[in-house]
Amino acid sequence: MIIAVGSDHAGLELKGQLGKYLADKGHQVQDLGTYTTDSVDYPDYGEKVGSVVAAGEAELGICVCGTGIGISIAANKVCGIRAAVVHDVTSARLAKAHNNANVVCFGERMITFEVSRQAIDAFLESSFEGGRHIKRIEKLNNLDKLREGNE
Ligand code: RB5
């Protein structure tokens, strides 16, 4: 799978650990930065990852900031993106099963590498359940269309 990863300075270490973990598992990991501990702004990296996923250049995005919150808000501003902050295996599994998330976000200040590794494994091993969740995803898509109409 082609996976785009991105973080601000506060998510740099966890982004690197998760990227290496996924590359070691055979995934093609595209690191969109940041690459140093210099202070940067999380919206820039949420937007980068979201844009690559929305364009179909990566099948999944992983975003990391201090809490996972700011970068998830940024990624969700990109039309077609369903970015979910996950904290554990259960929230990761449900982000796929119910929300069919295409960007998974972590907070380096909130979660250990070990738990985030287990969470991303759970996400990758889960499937979208479809059924009653389809019309809800369609409603999210309609919100994107509303926004596009206003641009
Ligand atoms: C950076 O200090 C921090 O605010 C950022 O990484 C993130 O946690 C924001 O949501």
PDB file of C-alpha atoms and ligand atoms in Angstrom:
ATOM      1  CA  MET A   1       0.000   0.000   0.000  1.00  0.00           C
ATOM      2  CA  ILE A   2       1.209   3.533  -0.693  1.00  0.00           C
ATOM      3  CA  ILE A   3       0.998   5.451   2.578  1.00  0.00           C
ATOM      4  CA  ALA A   4       1.682   9.184   2.914  1.00  0.00           C
ATOM      5  CA  VAL A   5       2.918  10.319   6.322  1.00  0.00           C
ATOM      6  CA  GLY A   6       3.254  13.847   7.644  1.00  0.00           C
ATOM      7  CA  SER A   7       3.701  15.660  10.930  1.00  0.00           C
ATOM      8  CA  ASP A   8       4.595  18.932  12.531  1.00  0.00           C
ATOM      9  CA  HIS A   9       7.635  19.188  14.830  1.00  0.00           C
ATOM     10  CA  ALA A  10       5.622  17.819  17.771  1.00  0.00           C
ATOM     11  CA  GLY A  11       4.833  14.647  15.846  1.00  0.00           C
ATOM     12  CA  LEU A  12       8.225  14.179  14.184  1.00  0.00           C
ATOM     13  CA  GLU A  13       9.476  11.249  16.236  1.00  0.00           C
ATOM     14  CA  LEU A  14       6.285   9.191  16.143  1.00  0.00           C
ATOM     15  CA  LYS A  15       5.860   9.902  12.424  1.00  0.00           C
ATOM     16  CA  GLY A  16       9.358   8.527  11.831  1.00  0.00           C
ATOM     17  CA  GLN A  17       8.742   5.450  13.985  1.00  0.00           C
ATOM     18  CA  LEU A  18       5.427   4.637  12.312  1.00  0.00           C
ATOM     19  CA  GLY A  19       6.853   5.292   8.842  1.00  0.00           C
ATOM     20  CA  LYS A  20       9.737   2.905   9.474  1.00  0.00           C
ATOM     21  CA  TYR A  21       7.418   0.305  10.981  1.00  0.00           C
ATOM     22  CA  LEU A  22       5.149   0.402   7.924  1.00  0.00           C
ATOM     23  CA  ALA A  23       8.057   0.418   5.459  1.00  0.00           C
ATOM     24  CA  ASP A  24       9.530  -2.627   7.229  1.00  0.00           C
ATOM     25  CA  LYS A  25       6.158  -4.328   6.705  1.00  0.00           C
ATOM     26  CA  GLY A  26       6.508  -3.750   2.959  1.00  0.00           C
ATOM     27  CA  HIS A  27       4.420  -0.623   2.480  1.00  0.00           C
ATOM     28  CA  GLN A  28       5.622   2.183   0.238  1.00  0.00           C
ATOM     29  CA  VAL A  29       5.878   5.116   2.618  1.00  0.00           C
ATOM     30  CA  GLN A  30       5.974   8.656   1.275  1.00  0.00           C
ATOM     31  CA  ASP A  31       7.244  11.091   3.942  1.00  0.00           C
ATOM     32  CA  LEU A  32       5.861  14.579   3.286  1.00  0.00           C
ATOM     33  CA  GLY A  33       7.694  16.165   6.208  1.00  0.00           C
ATOM     34  CA  THR A  34       8.405  17.906   8.422  1.00  0.00           C
ATOM     35  CA  TYR A  35      11.957  16.601   8.578  1.00  0.00           C
ATOM     36  CA  THR A  36      13.491  18.545  11.486  1.00  0.00           C
ATOM     37  CA  THR A  37      12.540  19.644  15.003  1.00  0.00           C
ATOM     38  CA  ASP A  38      12.251  23.287  13.873  1.00  0.00           C
ATOM     39  CA  SER A  39       8.826  24.647  14.794  1.00  0.00           C
ATOM     40  CA  VAL A  40       6.351  24.452  11.914  1.00  0.00           C
ATOM     41  CA  ASP A  41       2.576  24.785  11.545  1.00  0.00           C
ATOM     42  CA  TYR A  42       0.449  21.625  11.549  1.00  0.00           C
ATOM     43  CA  PRO A  43      -2.093  22.938   8.952  1.00  0.00           C
ATOM     44  CA  ASP A  44       0.643  22.821   6.290  1.00  0.00           C
ATOM     45  CA  TYR A  45       1.289  19.117   6.862  1.00  0.00           C
ATOM     46  CA  GLY A  46      -2.354  18.084   7.297  1.00  0.00           C
ATOM     47  CA  GLU A  47      -3.054  19.774   3.981  1.00  0.00           C
ATOM     48  CA  LYS A  48      -0.084  18.065   2.271  1.00  0.00           C
ATOM     49  CA  VAL A  49      -1.118  14.586   3.394  1.00  0.00           C
ATOM     50  CA  GLY A  50      -4.804  15.209   2.697  1.00  0.00           C
ATOM     51  CA  SER A  51      -4.107  16.501  -0.806  1.00  0.00           C
ATOM     52  CA  VAL A  52      -1.977  13.491  -1.750  1.00  0.00           C
ATOM     53  CA  VAL A  53      -4.640  11.074  -0.486  1.00  0.00           C
ATOM     54  CA  ALA A  54      -7.500  13.003  -2.095  1.00  0.00           C
ATOM     55  CA  ALA A  55      -5.618  12.976  -5.415  1.00  0.00           C
ATOM     56  CA  GLY A  56      -5.303   9.187  -5.212  1.00  0.00           C
ATOM     57  CA  GLU A  57      -1.496   9.337  -5.044  1.00  0.00           C
ATOM     58  CA  ALA A  58      -1.590   7.494  -1.709  1.00  0.00           C
ATOM     59  CA  GLU A  59      -4.199   5.048  -0.454  1.00  0.00           C
ATOM     60  CA  LEU A  60      -3.856   6.081   3.171  1.00  0.00           C
ATOM     61  CA  GLY A  61      -2.501   9.054   5.089  1.00  0.00           C
ATOM     62  CA  ILE A  62      -1.009   9.116   8.551  1.00  0.00           C
ATOM     63  CA  CYS A  63      -0.715  12.454  10.328  1.00  0.00           C
ATOM     64  CA  VAL A  64       0.927  13.192  13.648  1.00  0.00           C
ATOM     65  CA  CYS A  65       1.043  16.363  15.742  1.00  0.00           C
ATOM     66  CA  GLY A  66       1.174  16.887  19.495  1.00  0.00           C
ATOM     67  CA  THR A  67      -2.424  15.830  20.100  1.00  0.00           C
ATOM     68  CA  GLY A  68      -3.486  14.632  16.657  1.00  0.00           C
ATOM     69  CA  ILE A  69      -6.276  17.187  16.798  1.00  0.00           C
ATOM     70  CA  GLY A  70      -4.890  20.154  14.888  1.00  0.00           C
ATOM     71  CA  ILE A  71      -3.497  18.132  12.024  1.00  0.00           C
ATOM     72  CA  SER A  72      -6.754  16.159  11.740  1.00  0.00           C
ATOM     73  CA  ILE A  73      -8.745  19.387  11.473  1.00  0.00           C
ATOM     74  CA  ALA A  74      -6.399  20.510   8.693  1.00  0.00           C
ATOM     75  CA  ALA A  75      -6.590  17.220   6.782  1.00  0.00           C
ATOM     76  CA  ASN A  76     -10.381  17.254   7.054  1.00  0.00           C
ATOM     77  CA  LYS A  77     -10.494  20.607   5.243  1.00  0.00           C
ATOM     78  CA  VAL A  78      -9.398  18.797   2.064  1.00  0.00           C
ATOM     79  CA  CYS A  79     -12.424  17.606   0.076  1.00  0.00           C
ATOM     80  CA  GLY A  80     -12.738  13.824   0.117  1.00  0.00           C
ATOM     81  CA  ILE A  81     -10.757  13.378   3.304  1.00  0.00           C
ATOM     82  CA  ARG A  82     -12.107  11.542   6.321  1.00  0.00           C
ATOM     83  CA  ALA A  83      -9.400  12.013   8.916  1.00  0.00           C
ATOM     84  CA  ALA A  84      -9.821  10.376  12.326  1.00  0.00           C
ATOM     85  CA  VAL A  85      -7.814  10.906  15.488  1.00  0.00           C
ATOM     86  CA  VAL A  86      -7.353   7.498  17.049  1.00  0.00           C
ATOM     87  CA  HIS A  87      -6.132   6.696  20.545  1.00  0.00           C
ATOM     88  CA  ASP A  88      -6.154   2.919  20.697  1.00  0.00           C
ATOM     89  CA  VAL A  89      -6.983  -0.280  18.836  1.00  0.00           C
ATOM     90  CA  THR A  90     -10.741   0.133  19.267  1.00  0.00           C
ATOM     91  CA  SER A  91     -10.951   3.674  17.915  1.00  0.00           C
ATOM     92  CA  ALA A  92      -8.668   2.665  15.021  1.00  0.00           C
ATOM     93  CA  ARG A  93     -10.803  -0.356  14.144  1.00  0.00           C
ATOM     94  CA  LEU A  94     -14.014   1.693  14.256  1.00  0.00           C
ATOM     95  CA  ALA A  95     -12.468   4.512  12.207  1.00  0.00           C
ATOM     96  CA  LYS A  96     -12.216   1.983   9.370  1.00  0.00           C
ATOM     97  CA  ALA A  97     -15.353  -0.098  10.061  1.00  0.00           C
ATOM     98  CA  HIS A  98     -17.780   2.800  10.499  1.00  0.00           C
ATOM     99  CA  ASN A  99     -16.134   5.907   8.999  1.00  0.00           C
ATOM    100  CA  ASN A 100     -13.939   4.399   6.282  1.00  0.00           C
ATOM    101  CA  ALA A 101     -11.297   6.931   7.309  1.00  0.00           C
ATOM    102  CA  ASN A 102      -8.617   7.584   4.736  1.00  0.00           C
ATOM    103  CA  VAL A 103      -6.314   9.523   7.052  1.00  0.00           C
ATOM    104  CA  VAL A 104      -5.400   8.285  10.532  1.00  0.00           C
ATOM    105  CA  CYS A 105      -4.090  10.851  13.015  1.00  0.00           C
ATOM    106  CA  PHE A 106      -2.101  10.368  16.205  1.00  0.00           C
ATOM    107  CA  GLY A 107      -0.918  12.664  18.986  1.00  0.00           C
ATOM    108  CA  GLU A 108       2.697  12.033  19.902  1.00  0.00           C
ATOM    109  CA  ARG A 109       2.064  13.609  23.308  1.00  0.00           C
ATOM    110  CA  MET A 110      -0.950  11.342  23.863  1.00  0.00           C
ATOM    111  CA  ILE A 111       0.022   7.855  22.750  1.00  0.00           C
ATOM    112  CA  THR A 112       3.070   5.589  22.815  1.00  0.00           C
ATOM    113  CA  PHE A 113       4.665   4.155  19.689  1.00  0.00           C
ATOM    114  CA  GLU A 114       3.635   0.665  20.814  1.00  0.00           C
ATOM    115  CA  VAL A 115      -0.067   1.559  21.123  1.00  0.00           C
ATOM    116  CA  SER A 116      -0.040   3.545  17.874  1.00  0.00           C
ATOM    117  CA  ARG A 117       1.625   0.598  16.114  1.00  0.00           C
ATOM    118  CA  GLN A 118      -1.095  -1.727  17.379  1.00  0.00           C
ATOM    119  CA  ALA A 119      -3.735   0.812  16.361  1.00  0.00           C
ATOM    120  CA  ILE A 120      -2.466   1.160  12.792  1.00  0.00           C
ATOM    121  CA  ASP A 121      -2.282  -2.629  12.493  1.00  0.00           C
ATOM    122  CA  ALA A 122      -5.902  -2.846  13.668  1.00  0.00           C
ATOM    123  CA  PHE A 123      -6.910  -0.189  11.161  1.00  0.00           C
ATOM    124  CA  LEU A 124      -5.177  -1.978   8.273  1.00  0.00           C
ATOM    125  CA  GLU A 125      -6.649  -5.341   9.243  1.00  0.00           C
ATOM    126  CA  SER A 126     -10.211  -3.961   9.503  1.00  0.00           C
ATOM    127  CA  SER A 127     -12.714  -3.507   6.699  1.00  0.00           C
ATOM    128  CA  PHE A 128     -15.390  -0.897   6.112  1.00  0.00           C
ATOM    129  CA  GLU A 129     -18.676  -2.479   7.206  1.00  0.00           C
ATOM    130  CA  GLY A 130     -20.811  -0.736   4.585  1.00  0.00           C
ATOM    131  CA  GLY A 131     -24.543  -1.211   5.282  1.00  0.00           C
ATOM    132  CA  ARG A 132     -26.002   1.604   7.378  1.00  0.00           C
ATOM    133  CA  HIS A 133     -22.680   3.434   7.248  1.00  0.00           C
ATOM    134  CA  ILE A 134     -22.811   3.977   3.479  1.00  0.00           C
ATOM    135  CA  LYS A 135     -25.463   6.694   3.557  1.00  0.00           C
ATOM    136  CA  ARG A 136     -23.526   8.484   6.284  1.00  0.00           C
ATOM    137  CA  ILE A 137     -20.389   8.527   4.164  1.00  0.00           C
ATOM    138  CA  GLU A 138     -22.528   9.811   1.286  1.00  0.00           C
ATOM    139  CA  LYS A 139     -23.719  12.635   3.552  1.00  0.00           C
ATOM    140  CA  LEU A 140     -20.099  13.505   4.308  1.00  0.00           C
ATOM    141  CA  ASN A 141     -19.441  13.559   0.552  1.00  0.00           C
ATOM    142  CA  ASN A 142     -22.417  15.890   0.140  1.00  0.00           C
ATOM    143  CA  LEU A 143     -20.860  18.283   2.656  1.00  0.00           C
ATOM    144  CA  ASP A 144     -17.743  18.340   0.465  1.00  0.00           C
ATOM    145  CA  LYS A 145     -19.914  19.170  -2.551  1.00  0.00           C
ATOM    146  CA  LEU A 146     -21.575  22.022  -0.645  1.00  0.00           C
ATOM    147  CA  ARG A 147     -18.125  23.417   0.173  1.00  0.00           C
ATOM    148  CA  GLU A 148     -16.905  23.021  -3.416  1.00  0.00           C
ATOM    149  CA  GLY A 149     -19.994  24.972  -4.539  1.00  0.00           C
ATOM    150  CA  ASN A 150     -18.988  27.869  -2.323  1.00  0.00           C
ATOM    151  CA  GLU A 151     -15.397  28.087  -3.537  1.00  0.00           C
TER     152      GLU A 151
HETATM  153  C1  RB5 B   1       2.358  22.186  18.700  1.00  0.00           C
HETATM  154  O1  RB5 B   1       2.873  22.727  19.874  1.00  0.00           O
HETATM  155  C2  RB5 B   1       0.953  21.649  18.965  1.00  0.00           C
HETATM  156  O2  RB5 B   1       0.094  22.697  19.248  1.00  0.00           O
HETATM  157  C3  RB5 B   1       0.457  20.841  17.795  1.00  0.00           C
HETATM  158  O3  RB5 B   1       1.359  19.826  17.518  1.00  0.00           O
HETATM  159  C4  RB5 B   1      -0.877  20.143  17.951  1.00  0.00           C
HETATM  160  O4  RB5 B   1      -0.933  19.439  19.147  1.00  0.00           O
HETATM  161  C5  RB5 B   1      -2.073  20.965  17.708  1.00  0.00           C
HETATM  162  O5  RB5 B   1      -3.194  20.444  17.639  1.00  0.00           O
END
